[in-house]
Amino acid sequence: MENLISKIKEVNLLGRSGSMFPVALKWEAVKSSNALRKFVICNASEGEIETFKDYYILKNYPEVVVEGVNLAIAETGAEKAYIYLNKDYYKEIAAVLENFIGENIEIVEKKGGYVGGEETSLIEAIEGNEPEPRIKPPFPSYEGLWGFPTLVNNVETLYCVAKINQDEYKNERFFSIGGDAVNKGVFMLDKDMTVKQVMEDTNNIPSFDYFLQIGGGAGGTILLPGEIEDKIFDCLGSVVVYNREKTDPYLLLERWVDFLLEGNCDKCTPCREGLLRIKEMIEKKDFEEIDDIFLVMGDTSLCPLGKVAVNPFKSLLTKIVFKNENRD
C-alpha cells in the first residue's frame, strides 16, 4: 500500500502558507529523524491584511484539518501536535476544534503581532517565550520545539494532506478575494489557474479602473490589469482588489507600513529601522534612497517579514506612484 508521503510527492503538494516549499521534504525530514521526541504544529496564525482563507477552512472543515494533523502525527511519529490559532479565531473556533481533537493535540492562542505567525516565532511562543524569530538554519524540521524535530504546516496544507489521504485531492487550492471586489469570498479553484482566470471564474473582473495585490495584503505584490493574464500564483492564494479612483496610494503605503511596524518584533535592525525609514519617506513623499532600503531589508532581514515587506512598497511605487508623478 502506498504510504502517505509518497502520495504527497506524487501530487507535488507545496506549502500553502506562501512559502511554496515541497511538503513531502518537511515530512521526510521529521519522519527520518531518530530524535527521542518529535512534534507537529498546525499554523493557524493567519493575520495578514485582507487574507482569510484559513479562517474559512477552519470554520467550514475543522474535522478535515484535524484529520490532517492526526495523519501528520502518525506519519512522522510525533508525540504531540499544537494548533497555533490566531487570537481572533481562537474566540470563535477553539471550542469547535475541541470537538474533534484528542489528548495528543493542544490548541494554543497566538501571541504577538504579525511576526508571531512566522514558524520559529510561534515555536518560541509555544515554548513560553516571546514570539521572536530564530536564526535559520537550523530549520524546525531538524530543531524545532525544545530542540526536537518539528513539522510546521499551514491550515490549508494539512487540509490538502487529508484530502490526498482520502484520494479526494483535485489539484485545487483556496483563494481569498477581498478589498473592492464585487464578489468577495473564498473560492476553491485549480491551483494552476492564472490570476486572470481566477478573477474571471469568480466573476471578479472589475468594471472600474483597478489594480490587484496578490500574495497577501501586506507582503503581496501589486499587479496592473495588463499583468494578470499569464501570472500564476507562486505565492499565498490571496487577491486584494483596489479601485484605482478611490484608492489614495499614499494612504495605502501608510496602511502597510503601520501594519508591519506594529506586527514586527523589533529584534532585527534591518527590518525595524528599514520600516521606520520607509515611513519617514512616505510622510515626506521623498523616495530618493528607497532602493537602498529595499536592498538591505531584502538581503539582511532575519525573517521573511522583513524580506517580503519590500514587495508591496516597491511594486506600488514603481507601477502607480512614480507613474502618476512622471518619475523614472
Tab-separated table of C-alpha atoms in Angstrom:
chain	number	residue	atom	x	y	z
A	1	MET	CA	0.000	0.000	0.000
A	2	GLU	CA	1.365	3.410	-0.988
A	3	ASN	CA	2.428	5.463	2.015
A	4	LEU	CA	1.164	8.977	2.600
A	5	ILE	CA	4.450	10.781	1.925
A	6	SER	CA	4.693	9.054	-1.456
A	7	LYS	CA	1.189	10.240	-2.284
A	8	ILE	CA	2.087	13.791	-1.231
A	9	LYS	CA	5.129	13.617	-3.514
A	10	GLU	CA	3.077	12.247	-6.370
A	11	VAL	CA	0.788	15.301	-6.438
A	12	ASN	CA	3.733	17.657	-5.768
A	13	LEU	CA	1.979	19.357	-2.867
A	14	LEU	CA	3.585	22.687	-1.982
A	15	GLY	CA	3.078	24.549	1.282
A	16	ARG	CA	0.053	26.839	1.223
A	17	SER	CA	1.363	29.457	3.649
A	18	GLY	CA	3.000	31.275	0.748
A	19	SER	CA	6.423	29.652	1.017
A	20	MET	CA	5.583	27.070	-1.667
A	21	PHE	CA	8.068	24.645	-0.069
A	22	PRO	CA	7.635	20.957	-1.042
A	23	VAL	CA	5.563	19.432	1.748
A	24	ALA	CA	6.987	15.922	1.391
A	25	LEU	CA	10.524	17.161	2.109
A	26	LYS	CA	9.467	18.522	5.507
A	27	TRP	CA	7.588	15.334	6.366
A	28	GLU	CA	10.511	13.140	5.339
A	29	ALA	CA	12.973	15.172	7.392
A	30	VAL	CA	10.925	14.776	10.567
A	31	LYS	CA	9.966	11.160	9.921
A	32	SER	CA	13.550	10.058	9.230
A	33	SER	CA	14.913	11.608	12.414
A	34	ASN	CA	15.911	9.291	15.244
A	35	ALA	CA	15.246	12.005	17.838
A	36	LEU	CA	13.642	10.927	21.113
A	37	ARG	CA	10.803	13.407	20.668
A	38	LYS	CA	9.020	14.945	17.659
A	39	PHE	CA	6.201	17.442	17.309
A	40	VAL	CA	3.685	18.763	14.782
A	41	ILE	CA	2.358	22.318	14.578
A	42	CYS	CA	-0.648	23.425	12.563
A	43	ASN	CA	-0.002	27.085	11.827
A	44	ALA	CA	-3.400	28.784	12.016
A	45	SER	CA	-1.986	32.198	12.875
A	46	GLU	CA	-3.260	33.852	9.674
A	47	GLY	CA	-3.037	37.583	10.293
A	48	GLU	CA	-2.200	39.370	7.078
A	49	ILE	CA	-4.437	42.212	5.850
A	50	GLU	CA	-7.400	41.035	3.723
A	51	THR	CA	-6.362	37.375	3.965
A	52	PHE	CA	-8.951	34.982	5.324
A	53	LYS	CA	-8.792	31.598	3.563
A	54	ASP	CA	-7.569	29.706	6.649
A	55	TYR	CA	-10.415	31.148	8.703
A	56	TYR	CA	-12.847	29.879	6.056
A	57	ILE	CA	-11.283	26.392	6.119
A	58	LEU	CA	-11.323	26.167	9.922
A	59	LYS	CA	-14.893	27.418	10.020
A	60	ASN	CA	-16.201	25.016	7.384
A	61	TYR	CA	-13.896	21.999	7.537
A	62	PRO	CA	-12.488	21.739	11.075
A	63	GLU	CA	-12.682	17.951	11.060
A	64	VAL	CA	-10.641	17.742	7.838
A	65	VAL	CA	-7.889	19.958	9.255
A	66	VAL	CA	-7.747	17.879	12.441
A	67	GLU	CA	-7.591	14.721	10.320
A	68	GLY	CA	-4.575	16.241	8.555
A	69	VAL	CA	-2.943	16.936	11.929
A	70	ASN	CA	-3.569	13.367	13.093
A	71	LEU	CA	-2.101	11.999	9.869
A	72	ALA	CA	0.998	14.137	10.410
A	73	ILE	CA	1.384	12.789	13.950
A	74	ALA	CA	1.047	9.191	12.766
A	75	GLU	CA	3.283	9.500	9.712
A	76	THR	CA	6.155	11.334	11.418
A	77	GLY	CA	5.991	9.520	14.747
A	78	ALA	CA	5.328	12.737	16.663
A	79	GLU	CA	4.222	12.541	20.277
A	80	LYS	CA	2.025	15.636	20.192
A	81	ALA	CA	0.642	18.388	17.972
A	82	TYR	CA	-0.287	22.000	18.555
A	83	ILE	CA	-2.825	24.084	16.650
A	84	TYR	CA	-1.490	27.636	16.895
A	85	LEU	CA	-4.604	29.736	16.451
A	86	ASN	CA	-4.997	33.408	15.534
A	87	LYS	CA	-6.246	35.199	18.680
A	88	ASP	CA	-9.419	36.421	16.959
A	89	TYR	CA	-10.158	32.967	15.583
A	90	TYR	CA	-9.469	31.432	18.996
A	91	LYS	CA	-12.557	33.068	20.490
A	92	GLU	CA	-14.780	31.647	17.777
A	93	ILE	CA	-13.200	28.403	16.601
A	94	ALA	CA	-11.271	26.873	19.514
A	95	ALA	CA	-14.396	25.354	21.053
A	96	VAL	CA	-15.397	23.870	17.691
A	97	LEU	CA	-11.971	22.301	17.199
A	98	GLU	CA	-12.135	20.817	20.714
A	99	ASN	CA	-14.936	18.563	19.461
A	100	PHE	CA	-12.546	16.813	17.072
A	101	ILE	CA	-9.180	16.662	18.838
A	102	GLY	CA	-7.779	14.062	21.210
A	103	GLU	CA	-5.393	14.363	24.130
A	104	ASN	CA	-2.378	14.483	21.813
A	105	ILE	CA	-3.455	17.780	20.205
A	106	GLU	CA	-3.400	21.087	22.074
A	107	ILE	CA	-4.841	24.408	20.911
A	108	VAL	CA	-2.646	27.429	21.630
A	109	GLU	CA	-3.722	31.050	21.263
A	110	LYS	CA	-1.373	33.142	19.127
A	111	LYS	CA	0.892	35.608	20.910
A	112	GLY	CA	2.199	38.858	19.498
A	113	GLY	CA	1.533	40.543	16.170
A	114	TYR	CA	2.001	39.590	12.554
A	115	VAL	CA	5.524	38.205	13.040
A	116	GLY	CA	4.128	35.860	15.688
A	117	GLY	CA	2.988	33.636	12.826
A	118	GLU	CA	6.498	33.041	11.462
A	119	GLU	CA	7.336	29.390	12.075
A	120	THR	CA	10.200	29.907	14.519
A	121	SER	CA	8.366	32.748	16.279
A	122	LEU	CA	5.402	30.513	17.026
A	123	ILE	CA	7.760	27.809	18.263
A	124	GLU	CA	9.195	30.335	20.725
A	125	ALA	CA	5.659	31.279	21.777
A	126	ILE	CA	4.599	27.670	22.376
A	127	GLU	CA	7.729	27.203	24.495
A	128	GLY	CA	6.548	30.127	26.640
A	129	ASN	CA	8.952	32.730	25.288
A	130	GLU	CA	8.399	35.985	23.422
A	131	PRO	CA	7.360	35.289	19.810
A	132	GLU	CA	10.598	36.306	18.112
A	133	PRO	CA	12.140	34.623	15.054
A	134	ARG	CA	15.152	32.373	15.349
A	135	ILE	CA	18.108	32.354	13.014
A	136	LYS	CA	17.763	29.630	10.370
A	137	PRO	CA	19.324	27.142	9.852
A	138	PRO	CA	18.711	25.017	11.791
A	139	PHE	CA	15.207	24.654	10.411
A	140	PRO	CA	12.315	23.449	12.597
A	141	SER	CA	12.176	20.099	10.794
A	142	TYR	CA	15.547	19.375	12.409
A	143	GLU	CA	15.499	21.539	15.560
A	144	GLY	CA	12.126	22.975	16.477
A	145	LEU	CA	10.159	22.783	19.715
A	146	TRP	CA	12.567	22.352	22.644
A	147	GLY	CA	15.282	21.483	20.117
A	148	PHE	CA	13.454	18.469	18.665
A	149	PRO	CA	12.303	17.897	15.052
A	150	THR	CA	9.034	19.729	14.450
A	151	LEU	CA	6.771	19.642	11.418
A	152	VAL	CA	5.157	23.051	10.848
A	153	ASN	CA	2.385	23.151	8.241
A	154	ASN	CA	-0.283	25.676	7.322
A	155	VAL	CA	-4.019	25.005	7.835
A	156	GLU	CA	-4.670	24.594	4.117
A	157	THR	CA	-1.638	22.336	3.700
A	158	LEU	CA	-2.984	19.916	6.311
A	159	TYR	CA	-6.454	20.126	4.757
A	160	CYS	CA	-4.878	19.055	1.452
A	161	VAL	CA	-2.983	16.197	3.126
A	162	ALA	CA	-6.250	14.825	4.474
A	163	LYS	CA	-7.803	15.027	1.010
A	164	ILE	CA	-4.764	13.319	-0.533
A	165	ASN	CA	-5.071	10.505	2.014
A	166	GLN	CA	-8.750	10.113	1.069
A	167	ASP	CA	-7.851	10.150	-2.663
A	168	GLU	CA	-10.036	13.254	-2.981
A	169	TYR	CA	-7.353	15.819	-3.826
A	170	LYS	CA	-8.088	17.511	-7.162
A	171	ASN	CA	-5.087	19.772	-7.721
A	172	GLU	CA	-7.037	22.675	-6.232
A	173	ARG	CA	-6.388	25.403	-3.706
A	174	PHE	CA	-8.316	28.070	-1.813
A	175	PHE	CA	-8.242	31.685	-2.971
A	176	SER	CA	-9.469	34.568	-0.820
A	177	ILE	CA	-10.619	37.609	-2.790
A	178	GLY	CA	-11.293	40.862	-0.951
A	179	GLY	CA	-10.809	44.602	-0.986
A	180	ASP	CA	-13.013	46.337	-3.549
A	181	ALA	CA	-14.025	43.055	-5.199
A	182	VAL	CA	-17.685	42.819	-6.162
A	183	ASN	CA	-17.900	39.114	-5.335
A	184	LYS	CA	-15.803	38.776	-2.175
A	185	GLY	CA	-15.185	35.404	-0.633
A	186	VAL	CA	-13.114	32.237	-0.595
A	187	PHE	CA	-13.118	30.015	-3.661
A	188	MET	CA	-11.727	26.544	-4.377
A	189	LEU	CA	-10.181	26.508	-7.851
A	190	ASP	CA	-7.466	24.783	-9.867
A	191	LYS	CA	-4.130	25.736	-8.315
A	192	ASP	CA	-2.527	26.361	-11.719
A	193	MET	CA	-5.000	28.998	-12.840
A	194	THR	CA	-3.645	32.383	-13.814
A	195	VAL	CA	-4.712	35.452	-11.886
A	196	LYS	CA	-6.981	36.418	-14.764
A	197	GLN	CA	-8.654	33.008	-14.796
A	198	VAL	CA	-9.250	33.174	-11.035
A	199	MET	CA	-10.820	36.614	-11.385
A	200	GLU	CA	-12.964	35.522	-14.321
A	201	ASP	CA	-14.146	32.280	-12.722
A	202	THR	CA	-15.236	34.132	-9.578
A	203	ASN	CA	-16.945	36.949	-11.543
A	204	ASN	CA	-14.478	39.441	-10.138
A	205	ILE	CA	-13.020	41.212	-13.172
A	206	PRO	CA	-13.811	44.824	-12.155
A	207	SER	CA	-15.783	47.172	-14.377
A	208	PHE	CA	-13.758	50.072	-12.925
A	209	ASP	CA	-10.097	51.011	-13.289
A	210	TYR	CA	-8.238	48.803	-10.833
A	211	PHE	CA	-5.060	47.151	-9.669
A	212	LEU	CA	-4.593	43.950	-7.667
A	213	GLN	CA	-2.377	42.780	-4.863
A	214	ILE	CA	-1.627	39.050	-4.828
A	215	GLY	CA	0.122	37.039	-2.145
A	216	GLY	CA	-1.259	38.880	0.892
A	217	GLY	CA	-2.486	42.317	1.838
A	218	ALA	CA	0.808	43.349	3.451
A	219	GLY	CA	3.563	41.348	1.768
A	220	GLY	CA	1.922	40.822	-1.600
A	221	THR	CA	2.881	42.298	-4.966
A	222	ILE	CA	0.889	44.820	-6.999
A	223	LEU	CA	-0.310	43.769	-10.438
A	224	LEU	CA	-1.789	46.026	-13.110
A	225	PRO	CA	-4.606	44.728	-15.367
A	226	GLY	CA	-2.164	44.049	-18.193
A	227	GLU	CA	-0.082	41.746	-15.978
A	228	ILE	CA	-2.710	39.265	-14.824
A	229	GLU	CA	-3.196	37.153	-17.946
A	230	ASP	CA	-0.147	34.910	-17.581
A	231	LYS	CA	0.655	35.335	-13.871
A	232	ILE	CA	0.408	32.112	-11.835
A	233	PHE	CA	0.015	32.141	-8.046
A	234	ASP	CA	3.526	31.243	-6.875
A	235	CYS	CA	2.551	32.741	-3.526
A	236	LEU	CA	-0.246	32.886	-0.950
A	237	GLY	CA	-3.689	32.369	-2.517
A	238	SER	CA	-4.889	35.886	-1.755
A	239	VAL	CA	-6.172	38.670	-4.015
A	240	VAL	CA	-6.980	42.193	-2.879
A	241	VAL	CA	-8.793	44.379	-5.415
A	242	TYR	CA	-8.261	48.146	-5.363
A	243	ASN	CA	-10.487	50.671	-7.116
A	244	ARG	CA	-7.875	52.975	-8.572
A	245	GLU	CA	-10.098	56.041	-8.469
A	246	LYS	CA	-10.957	55.577	-4.802
A	247	THR	CA	-7.531	54.438	-3.589
A	248	ASP	CA	-5.049	57.034	-2.384
A	249	PRO	CA	-1.686	55.282	-2.919
A	250	TYR	CA	-0.040	57.239	-0.097
A	251	LEU	CA	-2.721	56.158	2.368
A	252	LEU	CA	-2.237	52.592	1.187
A	253	LEU	CA	1.515	52.844	1.731
A	254	GLU	CA	0.853	54.208	5.220
A	255	ARG	CA	-1.532	51.371	5.986
A	256	TRP	CA	1.071	48.788	5.041
A	257	VAL	CA	3.952	50.362	6.922
A	258	ASP	CA	1.874	50.912	10.077
A	259	PHE	CA	0.680	47.300	9.980
A	260	LEU	CA	4.219	45.976	9.554
A	261	LEU	CA	5.671	48.252	12.223
A	262	GLU	CA	3.024	47.125	14.690
A	263	GLY	CA	3.460	43.475	13.777
A	264	ASN	CA	7.237	43.143	13.753
A	265	CYS	CA	9.347	42.006	16.695
A	266	ASP	CA	11.902	44.877	16.800
A	267	LYS	CA	14.649	42.247	17.125
A	268	CYS	CA	16.105	42.696	13.659
A	269	THR	CA	17.763	46.032	12.827
A	270	PRO	CA	17.299	45.933	9.020
A	271	CYS	CA	13.557	45.316	9.337
A	272	ARG	CA	12.927	47.669	12.272
A	273	GLU	CA	14.994	50.584	11.004
A	274	GLY	CA	14.098	49.949	7.390
A	275	LEU	CA	10.365	50.189	8.082
A	276	LEU	CA	10.884	53.375	10.120
A	277	ARG	CA	12.822	54.914	7.230
A	278	ILE	CA	10.116	53.875	4.765
A	279	LYS	CA	7.501	55.515	6.999
A	280	GLU	CA	9.529	58.757	7.049
A	281	MET	CA	9.859	58.671	3.263
A	282	ILE	CA	6.126	58.171	2.822
A	283	GLU	CA	5.369	61.106	5.117
A	284	LYS	CA	7.837	63.343	3.254
A	285	LYS	CA	6.996	61.869	-0.177
A	286	ASP	CA	10.716	61.670	-0.767
A	287	PHE	CA	11.902	58.273	-2.004
A	288	GLU	CA	15.394	59.109	-3.190
A	289	GLU	CA	17.063	56.445	-1.027
A	290	ILE	CA	14.260	53.878	-1.079
A	291	ASP	CA	16.113	51.376	-3.291
A	292	ASP	CA	18.959	51.191	-0.763
A	293	ILE	CA	16.460	50.421	1.997
A	294	PHE	CA	14.818	47.719	-0.128
A	295	LEU	CA	18.188	46.119	-0.841
A	296	VAL	CA	19.248	45.999	2.810
A	297	MET	CA	15.888	44.707	4.062
A	298	GLY	CA	15.604	42.067	1.364
A	299	ASP	CA	19.137	40.749	1.800
A	300	THR	CA	19.749	41.011	5.534
A	301	SER	CA	16.465	40.807	7.459
A	302	LEU	CA	16.328	37.927	9.928
A	303	CYS	CA	12.940	36.514	8.951
A	304	PRO	CA	10.549	36.538	5.974
A	305	LEU	CA	8.609	39.552	7.300
A	306	GLY	CA	11.469	41.935	6.582
A	307	LYS	CA	12.425	40.202	3.356
A	308	VAL	CA	8.962	40.281	1.742
A	309	ALA	CA	7.927	43.618	3.249
A	310	VAL	CA	9.637	45.374	0.350
A	311	ASN	CA	7.304	43.757	-2.229
A	312	PRO	CA	4.192	45.922	-1.851
A	313	PHE	CA	6.103	49.180	-1.443
A	314	LYS	CA	8.394	48.588	-4.380
A	315	SER	CA	5.647	47.454	-6.750
A	316	LEU	CA	3.144	50.184	-5.812
A	317	LEU	CA	5.744	52.933	-6.020
A	318	THR	CA	7.091	51.727	-9.356
A	319	LYS	CA	3.797	50.903	-11.044
A	320	ILE	CA	1.451	53.537	-9.601
A	321	VAL	CA	3.032	56.364	-7.603
A	322	PHE	CA	6.038	57.146	-9.769
A	323	LYS	CA	3.999	56.763	-12.966
A	324	ASN	CA	1.368	59.166	-11.645
A	325	GLU	CA	4.075	61.685	-10.803
A	326	ASN	CA	6.072	61.088	-14.017
A	327	ARG	CA	9.129	59.878	-12.126
A	328	ASP	CA	11.607	57.394	-13.536
